[in-house]
């Protein structure tokens, strides 16, 4: 049983497409994080949110606390967006991670 | 910018060897974490530390130990490496949890191969 489920596991898109990655979780949370991991391993934090919606450039993250669901959207996708996107939730001192969505954007 | 560094990007060891993975952060963070990442399993917490000399077991502590003698440094030790410990190891740090929205900052990772 995984506390955090992501879909899809793998995603291939054409450059310019609108992309959505979904995350559902089963625990009460303090915050939800979207992380990006590029080939080579480095992980960076994209968003941290506990309600509503956040936007940074072409990336938008939304969360619905009642439905325990979050989405990460990428508008006008670009090959440099190719990476693994990981959803993580924090409950008190514990983090729970999804298994990640591997995104490939084709030129 | 927060910087979390790990002592090695790639490491090859033999079964039975003692392995040290070092992690250093420069932001005076209280919390530090060690994860391993395996295909299909995502990130799994091995140990975390919320203060110097303090440690807590994560989900998969068996076969590992940790040391935090200084606030900026958190070491992961494989007492006797085994092939099933071949993995990507990621260190992270964060400010004190419970003070609102905080995020973790990750190091670049160490790919360990145990032969």
PDB file of C-alpha atoms in Angstrom:
ATOM      1  CA  UNK A   1       0.000   0.000   0.000  1.00  0.00           C
ATOM      2  CA  UNK A   2       1.424   3.326  -1.050  1.00  0.00           C
ATOM      3  CA  UNK A   3       0.250   6.482   0.639  1.00  0.00           C
ATOM      4  CA  UNK A   4       0.943   8.477  -2.530  1.00  0.00           C
ATOM      5  CA  UNK A   5      -0.138   7.369  -5.989  1.00  0.00           C
ATOM      6  CA  UNK A   6       0.857   9.114  -9.193  1.00  0.00           C
ATOM      7  CA  UNK A   7      -0.428   8.782 -12.720  1.00  0.00           C
ATOM      8  CA  UNK A   8       0.621   8.222 -15.346  1.00  0.00           C
ATOM      9  CA  UNK A   9       3.876   6.385 -14.648  1.00  0.00           C
ATOM     10  CA  UNK A  10       5.250   7.286 -18.056  1.00  0.00           C
ATOM     11  CA  UNK A  11       4.279  10.073 -20.405  1.00  0.00           C
ATOM     12  CA  UNK A  12       5.504  11.020 -23.857  1.00  0.00           C
ATOM     13  CA  UNK A  13       4.412  14.309 -25.366  1.00  0.00           C
ATOM     14  CA  UNK A  14       5.124  16.419 -28.421  1.00  0.00           C
ATOM     15  CA  UNK A  15       6.770  19.761 -27.868  1.00  0.00           C
ATOM     16  CA  UNK A  16       4.138  22.394 -27.198  1.00  0.00           C
ATOM     17  CA  UNK A  17       1.558  20.052 -25.699  1.00  0.00           C
ATOM     18  CA  UNK A  18      -0.230  20.731 -22.417  1.00  0.00           C
ATOM     19  CA  UNK A  19       0.724  18.119 -19.824  1.00  0.00           C
ATOM     20  CA  UNK A  20      -1.012  17.005 -16.656  1.00  0.00           C
ATOM     21  CA  UNK A  21       0.398  14.723 -13.978  1.00  0.00           C
ATOM     22  CA  UNK A  22      -1.873  13.586 -11.178  1.00  0.00           C
ATOM     23  CA  UNK A  23      -1.224  12.728  -7.553  1.00  0.00           C
ATOM     24  CA  UNK A  24      -3.600  11.183  -5.023  1.00  0.00           C
ATOM     25  CA  UNK A  25      -2.775  10.591  -1.396  1.00  0.00           C
ATOM     26  CA  UNK A  26      -4.422   8.768   1.446  1.00  0.00           C
ATOM     27  CA  UNK A  27      -3.062  10.480   4.561  1.00  0.00           C
ATOM     28  CA  UNK A  28      -3.860  13.812   6.146  1.00  0.00           C
ATOM     29  CA  UNK A  29      -1.077  16.176   5.214  1.00  0.00           C
ATOM     30  CA  UNK A  30       0.732  19.288   6.343  1.00  0.00           C
ATOM     31  CA  UNK A  31       1.902  20.080   2.813  1.00  0.00           C
ATOM     32  CA  UNK A  32       2.313  18.600  -0.646  1.00  0.00           C
ATOM     33  CA  UNK A  33       5.459  18.920  -2.733  1.00  0.00           C
ATOM     34  CA  UNK A  34       6.183  18.517  -6.425  1.00  0.00           C
ATOM     35  CA  UNK A  35       9.775  17.592  -7.172  1.00  0.00           C
ATOM     36  CA  UNK A  36      11.684  17.324 -10.433  1.00  0.00           C
ATOM     37  CA  UNK A  37      14.502  14.857 -10.990  1.00  0.00           C
ATOM     38  CA  UNK A  38      16.662  15.151 -14.085  1.00  0.00           C
ATOM     39  CA  UNK A  39      18.775  12.311 -15.498  1.00  0.00           C
ATOM     40  CA  UNK A  40      21.858  12.116 -13.312  1.00  0.00           C
ATOM     41  CA  UNK A  41      19.805  12.157 -10.131  1.00  0.00           C
ATOM     42  CA  UNK A  42      19.601  15.721  -8.824  1.00  0.00           C
ATOM     43  CA  UNK A  43      16.219  16.575  -7.301  1.00  0.00           C
ATOM     44  CA  UNK A  44      14.843  20.074  -7.073  1.00  0.00           C
ATOM     45  CA  UNK A  45      11.709  21.266  -5.385  1.00  0.00           C
ATOM     46  CA  UNK A  46       9.227  22.851  -7.801  1.00  0.00           C
ATOM     47  CA  UNK A  47       6.291  23.615  -5.557  1.00  0.00           C
ATOM     48  CA  UNK A  48       5.176  23.291  -1.990  1.00  0.00           C
ATOM     49  CA  UNK A  49       1.504  23.885  -1.328  1.00  0.00           C
ATOM     50  CA  UNK A  50      -1.179  23.247   1.214  1.00  0.00           C
ATOM     51  CA  UNK A  51      -4.158  24.774  -0.584  1.00  0.00           C
ATOM     52  CA  UNK A  52      -5.280  26.280  -3.855  1.00  0.00           C
ATOM     53  CA  UNK A  53      -2.962  26.846  -6.753  1.00  0.00           C
ATOM     54  CA  UNK A  54       0.577  28.022  -7.454  1.00  0.00           C
ATOM     55  CA  UNK A  55       2.165  29.091 -10.722  1.00  0.00           C
ATOM     56  CA  UNK A  56       5.787  29.411 -11.689  1.00  0.00           C
ATOM     57  CA  UNK A  57       6.496  30.150 -15.321  1.00  0.00           C
ATOM     58  CA  UNK A  58       4.939  27.394 -17.418  1.00  0.00           C
ATOM     59  CA  UNK A  59       4.284  25.199 -14.388  1.00  0.00           C
ATOM     60  CA  UNK A  60       1.050  25.208 -12.414  1.00  0.00           C
ATOM     61  CA  UNK A  61       0.285  23.111  -9.342  1.00  0.00           C
ATOM     62  CA  UNK A  62      -3.145  22.693  -7.819  1.00  0.00           C
ATOM     63  CA  UNK A  63      -4.379  20.885  -4.765  1.00  0.00           C
ATOM     64  CA  UNK A  64      -7.822  19.840  -3.577  1.00  0.00           C
ATOM     65  CA  UNK A  65      -7.559  19.017   0.111  1.00  0.00           C
ATOM     66  CA  UNK A  66     -11.068  17.545   0.366  1.00  0.00           C
ATOM     67  CA  UNK A  67     -10.448  15.146  -2.512  1.00  0.00           C
ATOM     68  CA  UNK A  68      -6.810  14.507  -1.477  1.00  0.00           C
ATOM     69  CA  UNK A  69      -5.648  15.171  -4.990  1.00  0.00           C
ATOM     70  CA  UNK A  70      -3.096  17.374  -6.672  1.00  0.00           C
ATOM     71  CA  UNK A  71      -2.186  18.044 -10.283  1.00  0.00           C
ATOM     72  CA  UNK A  72       0.938  19.404 -11.910  1.00  0.00           C
ATOM     73  CA  UNK A  73       0.391  21.080 -15.265  1.00  0.00           C
ATOM     74  CA  UNK A  74       3.026  22.075 -17.798  1.00  0.00           C
ATOM     75  CA  UNK A  75       1.938  24.467 -20.508  1.00  0.00           C
ATOM     76  CA  UNK A  76       3.746  24.682 -23.865  1.00  0.00           C
ATOM     77  CA  UNK A  77       5.972  21.727 -22.995  1.00  0.00           C
ATOM     78  CA  UNK A  78       9.583  21.737 -24.109  1.00  0.00           C
ATOM     79  CA  UNK A  79      12.203  18.974 -24.417  1.00  0.00           C
ATOM     80  CA  UNK A  80      14.056  20.442 -21.441  1.00  0.00           C
ATOM     81  CA  UNK A  81      10.986  19.551 -19.325  1.00  0.00           C
ATOM     82  CA  UNK A  82      11.905  15.889 -19.807  1.00  0.00           C
ATOM     83  CA  UNK A  83      12.474  14.549 -16.294  1.00  0.00           C
ATOM     84  CA  UNK A  84      10.883  12.475 -13.563  1.00  0.00           C
ATOM     85  CA  UNK A  85       8.279  14.376 -11.585  1.00  0.00           C
ATOM     86  CA  UNK A  86       7.709  13.205  -8.026  1.00  0.00           C
ATOM     87  CA  UNK A  87       4.795  14.014  -5.763  1.00  0.00           C
ATOM     88  CA  UNK A  88       5.526  13.993  -2.034  1.00  0.00           C
ATOM     89  CA  UNK A  89       3.344  14.704   0.970  1.00  0.00           C
ATOM     90  CA  UNK A  90       4.418  15.647   4.446  1.00  0.00           C
ATOM     91  CA  UNK A  91       2.616  14.652   7.589  1.00  0.00           C
ATOM     92  CA  UNK A  92       4.305  16.126  10.652  1.00  0.00           C
ATOM     93  CA  UNK A  93       7.926  14.978  10.364  1.00  0.00           C
ATOM     94  CA  UNK A  94       7.381  12.222   7.823  1.00  0.00           C
ATOM     95  CA  UNK A  95       7.551  12.542   4.044  1.00  0.00           C
ATOM     96  CA  UNK A  96       5.794  10.082   1.733  1.00  0.00           C
ATOM     97  CA  UNK A  97       6.829   9.896  -1.908  1.00  0.00           C
ATOM     98  CA  UNK A  98       5.110   8.757  -5.054  1.00  0.00           C
ATOM     99  CA  UNK A  99       7.063   6.559  -7.452  1.00  0.00           C
ATOM    100  CA  UNK A 100       7.320   9.352  -9.983  1.00  0.00           C
ATOM    101  CA  UNK A 101       6.118  10.128 -13.503  1.00  0.00           C
ATOM    102  CA  UNK A 102       8.731   9.895 -16.227  1.00  0.00           C
ATOM    103  CA  UNK A 103       8.053  12.602 -18.807  1.00  0.00           C
ATOM    104  CA  UNK A 104       9.663  12.706 -22.250  1.00  0.00           C
ATOM    105  CA  UNK A 105       8.961  15.681 -24.478  1.00  0.00           C
ATOM    106  CA  UNK A 106       9.819  15.063 -28.126  1.00  0.00           C
ATOM    107  CA  UNK A 107      10.901  17.990 -30.330  1.00  0.00           C
TER     108      UNK A 107
ATOM    109  CA  UNK B   1      21.164  29.204  -2.403  1.00  0.00           C
ATOM    110  CA  UNK B   2      21.024  26.106  -0.260  1.00  0.00           C
ATOM    111  CA  UNK B   3      23.701  23.652  -1.093  1.00  0.00           C
ATOM    112  CA  UNK B   4      23.649  19.990  -0.156  1.00  0.00           C
ATOM    113  CA  UNK B   5      26.698  18.067  -1.238  1.00  0.00           C
ATOM    114  CA  UNK B   6      27.447  14.371  -1.183  1.00  0.00           C
ATOM    115  CA  UNK B   7      30.942  12.968  -1.045  1.00  0.00           C
ATOM    116  CA  UNK B   8      30.733  10.793  -4.155  1.00  0.00           C
ATOM    117  CA  UNK B   9      28.575  10.672  -7.272  1.00  0.00           C
ATOM    118  CA  UNK B  10      29.518   7.077  -8.076  1.00  0.00           C
ATOM    119  CA  UNK B  11      30.880   4.367  -5.829  1.00  0.00           C
ATOM    120  CA  UNK B  12      31.761   0.716  -6.442  1.00  0.00           C
ATOM    121  CA  UNK B  13      32.305  -1.534  -3.433  1.00  0.00           C
ATOM    122  CA  UNK B  14      32.642  -5.237  -2.750  1.00  0.00           C
ATOM    123  CA  UNK B  15      30.298  -7.334  -0.650  1.00  0.00           C
ATOM    124  CA  UNK B  16      31.242  -7.141   3.005  1.00  0.00           C
ATOM    125  CA  UNK B  17      33.026  -3.806   2.788  1.00  0.00           C
ATOM    126  CA  UNK B  18      32.178  -0.977   5.160  1.00  0.00           C
ATOM    127  CA  UNK B  19      30.888   1.992   3.202  1.00  0.00           C
ATOM    128  CA  UNK B  20      30.631   5.620   4.283  1.00  0.00           C
ATOM    129  CA  UNK B  21      28.425   8.113   2.463  1.00  0.00           C
ATOM    130  CA  UNK B  22      28.877  11.701   3.553  1.00  0.00           C
ATOM    131  CA  UNK B  23      26.428  14.568   3.235  1.00  0.00           C
ATOM    132  CA  UNK B  24      27.080  18.218   4.040  1.00  0.00           C
ATOM    133  CA  UNK B  25      24.641  21.139   3.991  1.00  0.00           C
ATOM    134  CA  UNK B  26      25.510  24.793   4.310  1.00  0.00           C
ATOM    135  CA  UNK B  27      22.214  26.317   5.460  1.00  0.00           C
ATOM    136  CA  UNK B  28      22.292  25.522   9.151  1.00  0.00           C
ATOM    137  CA  UNK B  29      19.302  23.201   8.751  1.00  0.00           C
ATOM    138  CA  UNK B  30      18.206  21.197  11.761  1.00  0.00           C
ATOM    139  CA  UNK B  31      16.875  18.222   9.816  1.00  0.00           C
ATOM    140  CA  UNK B  32      18.788  15.884   7.566  1.00  0.00           C
ATOM    141  CA  UNK B  33      17.595  12.774   5.773  1.00  0.00           C
ATOM    142  CA  UNK B  34      18.992   9.764   3.951  1.00  0.00           C
ATOM    143  CA  UNK B  35      16.890   8.086   1.258  1.00  0.00           C
ATOM    144  CA  UNK B  36      17.459   5.345  -1.228  1.00  0.00           C
ATOM    145  CA  UNK B  37      15.779   5.370  -4.600  1.00  0.00           C
ATOM    146  CA  UNK B  38      15.087   2.233  -6.585  1.00  0.00           C
ATOM    147  CA  UNK B  39      13.166   1.838  -9.863  1.00  0.00           C
ATOM    148  CA  UNK B  40       9.457   1.371  -9.269  1.00  0.00           C
ATOM    149  CA  UNK B  41       9.760   2.004  -5.535  1.00  0.00           C
ATOM    150  CA  UNK B  42      10.371   5.719  -5.369  1.00  0.00           C
ATOM    151  CA  UNK B  43      12.210   7.340  -2.497  1.00  0.00           C
ATOM    152  CA  UNK B  44      12.342   5.413   0.768  1.00  0.00           C
ATOM    153  CA  UNK B  45      13.525   6.922   4.019  1.00  0.00           C
ATOM    154  CA  UNK B  46      16.427   5.141   5.699  1.00  0.00           C
ATOM    155  CA  UNK B  47      17.170   7.463   8.626  1.00  0.00           C
ATOM    156  CA  UNK B  48      16.674  11.054   9.559  1.00  0.00           C
ATOM    157  CA  UNK B  49      18.166  13.347  12.147  1.00  0.00           C
ATOM    158  CA  UNK B  50      16.557  16.387  13.716  1.00  0.00           C
ATOM    159  CA  UNK B  51      19.567  17.551  15.718  1.00  0.00           C
ATOM    160  CA  UNK B  52      23.200  16.800  16.399  1.00  0.00           C
ATOM    161  CA  UNK B  53      23.645  13.280  17.788  1.00  0.00           C
ATOM    162  CA  UNK B  54      19.903  12.621  17.341  1.00  0.00           C
ATOM    163  CA  UNK B  55      18.600  10.079  14.852  1.00  0.00           C
ATOM    164  CA  UNK B  56      15.365   8.343  14.001  1.00  0.00           C
ATOM    165  CA  UNK B  57      14.811   5.210  11.962  1.00  0.00           C
ATOM    166  CA  UNK B  58      12.930   5.568   8.733  1.00  0.00           C
ATOM    167  CA  UNK B  59      11.131   2.887   6.778  1.00  0.00           C
ATOM    168  CA  UNK B  60      14.144   0.739   5.859  1.00  0.00           C
ATOM    169  CA  UNK B  61      16.947   1.143   8.442  1.00  0.00           C
ATOM    170  CA  UNK B  62      18.120  -2.480   8.399  1.00  0.00           C
ATOM    171  CA  UNK B  63      21.742  -2.808   7.328  1.00  0.00           C
ATOM    172  CA  UNK B  64      22.415   0.901   7.792  1.00  0.00           C
ATOM    173  CA  UNK B  65      23.552   3.217  10.554  1.00  0.00           C
ATOM    174  CA  UNK B  66      24.053   6.967  10.682  1.00  0.00           C
ATOM    175  CA  UNK B  67      26.155   9.517  12.450  1.00  0.00           C
ATOM    176  CA  UNK B  68      25.593  13.205  13.065  1.00  0.00           C
ATOM    177  CA  UNK B  69      28.430  14.667  15.099  1.00  0.00           C
ATOM    178  CA  UNK B  70      28.116  18.154  13.597  1.00  0.00           C
ATOM    179  CA  UNK B  71      24.999  19.999  12.495  1.00  0.00           C
ATOM    180  CA  UNK B  72      26.111  20.357   8.883  1.00  0.00           C
ATOM    181  CA  UNK B  73      27.193  16.745   8.332  1.00  0.00           C
ATOM    182  CA  UNK B  74      25.136  13.552   8.229  1.00  0.00           C
ATOM    183  CA  UNK B  75      26.835  10.270   7.409  1.00  0.00           C
ATOM    184  CA  UNK B  76      25.264   7.043   6.239  1.00  0.00           C
ATOM    185  CA  UNK B  77      27.180   3.869   7.024  1.00  0.00           C
ATOM    186  CA  UNK B  78      26.745   0.456   5.475  1.00  0.00           C
ATOM    187  CA  UNK B  79      28.398  -1.783   8.059  1.00  0.00           C
ATOM    188  CA  UNK B  80      28.798  -4.725   5.680  1.00  0.00           C
ATOM    189  CA  UNK B  81      27.705  -3.913   2.151  1.00  0.00           C
ATOM    190  CA  UNK B  82      25.484  -6.391   0.357  1.00  0.00           C
ATOM    191  CA  UNK B  83      24.400  -6.579  -3.271  1.00  0.00           C
ATOM    192  CA  UNK B  84      20.821  -5.630  -2.364  1.00  0.00           C
ATOM    193  CA  UNK B  85      22.153  -2.283  -1.187  1.00  0.00           C
ATOM    194  CA  UNK B  86      23.043  -1.346  -4.752  1.00  0.00           C
ATOM    195  CA  UNK B  87      20.979   1.781  -5.234  1.00  0.00           C
ATOM    196  CA  UNK B  88      20.895   5.547  -5.619  1.00  0.00           C
ATOM    197  CA  UNK B  89      21.344   7.245  -2.237  1.00  0.00           C
ATOM    198  CA  UNK B  90      20.009  10.749  -1.766  1.00  0.00           C
ATOM    199  CA  UNK B  91      20.644  13.069   1.132  1.00  0.00           C
ATOM    200  CA  UNK B  92      18.320  15.959   1.955  1.00  0.00           C
ATOM    201  CA  UNK B  93      18.084  18.710   4.514  1.00  0.00           C
ATOM    202  CA  UNK B  94      15.330  21.008   5.699  1.00  0.00           C
ATOM    203  CA  UNK B  95      14.743  23.638   8.322  1.00  0.00           C
ATOM    204  CA  UNK B  96      12.893  22.669  11.451  1.00  0.00           C
ATOM    205  CA  UNK B  97       9.636  20.973  10.520  1.00  0.00           C
ATOM    206  CA  UNK B  98       6.465  22.159  12.181  1.00  0.00           C
ATOM    207  CA  UNK B  99       7.182  25.786  11.417  1.00  0.00           C
ATOM    208  CA  UNK B 100       4.748  26.004   8.528  1.00  0.00           C
ATOM    209  CA  UNK B 101       5.564  25.226   4.939  1.00  0.00           C
ATOM    210  CA  UNK B 102       9.076  23.891   4.611  1.00  0.00           C
ATOM    211  CA  UNK B 103      10.749  22.053   1.817  1.00  0.00           C
ATOM    212  CA  UNK B 104      13.565  19.592   1.556  1.00  0.00           C
ATOM    213  CA  UNK B 105      16.732  20.355  -0.361  1.00  0.00           C
ATOM    214  CA  UNK B 106      18.350  17.375  -2.012  1.00  0.00           C
ATOM    215  CA  UNK B 107      21.932  16.525  -2.764  1.00  0.00           C
ATOM    216  CA  UNK B 108      22.980  15.243  -6.212  1.00  0.00           C
ATOM    217  CA  UNK B 109      22.853  11.602  -5.150  1.00  0.00           C
ATOM    218  CA  UNK B 110      25.389   8.792  -4.923  1.00  0.00           C
ATOM    219  CA  UNK B 111      25.028   5.765  -7.175  1.00  0.00           C
ATOM    220  CA  UNK B 112      26.380   2.819  -5.225  1.00  0.00           C
ATOM    221  CA  UNK B 113      27.158  -0.499  -6.871  1.00  0.00           C
ATOM    222  CA  UNK B 114      27.967  -3.426  -4.597  1.00  0.00           C
ATOM    223  CA  UNK B 115      29.642  -6.324  -6.360  1.00  0.00           C
TER     224      UNK B 115
END
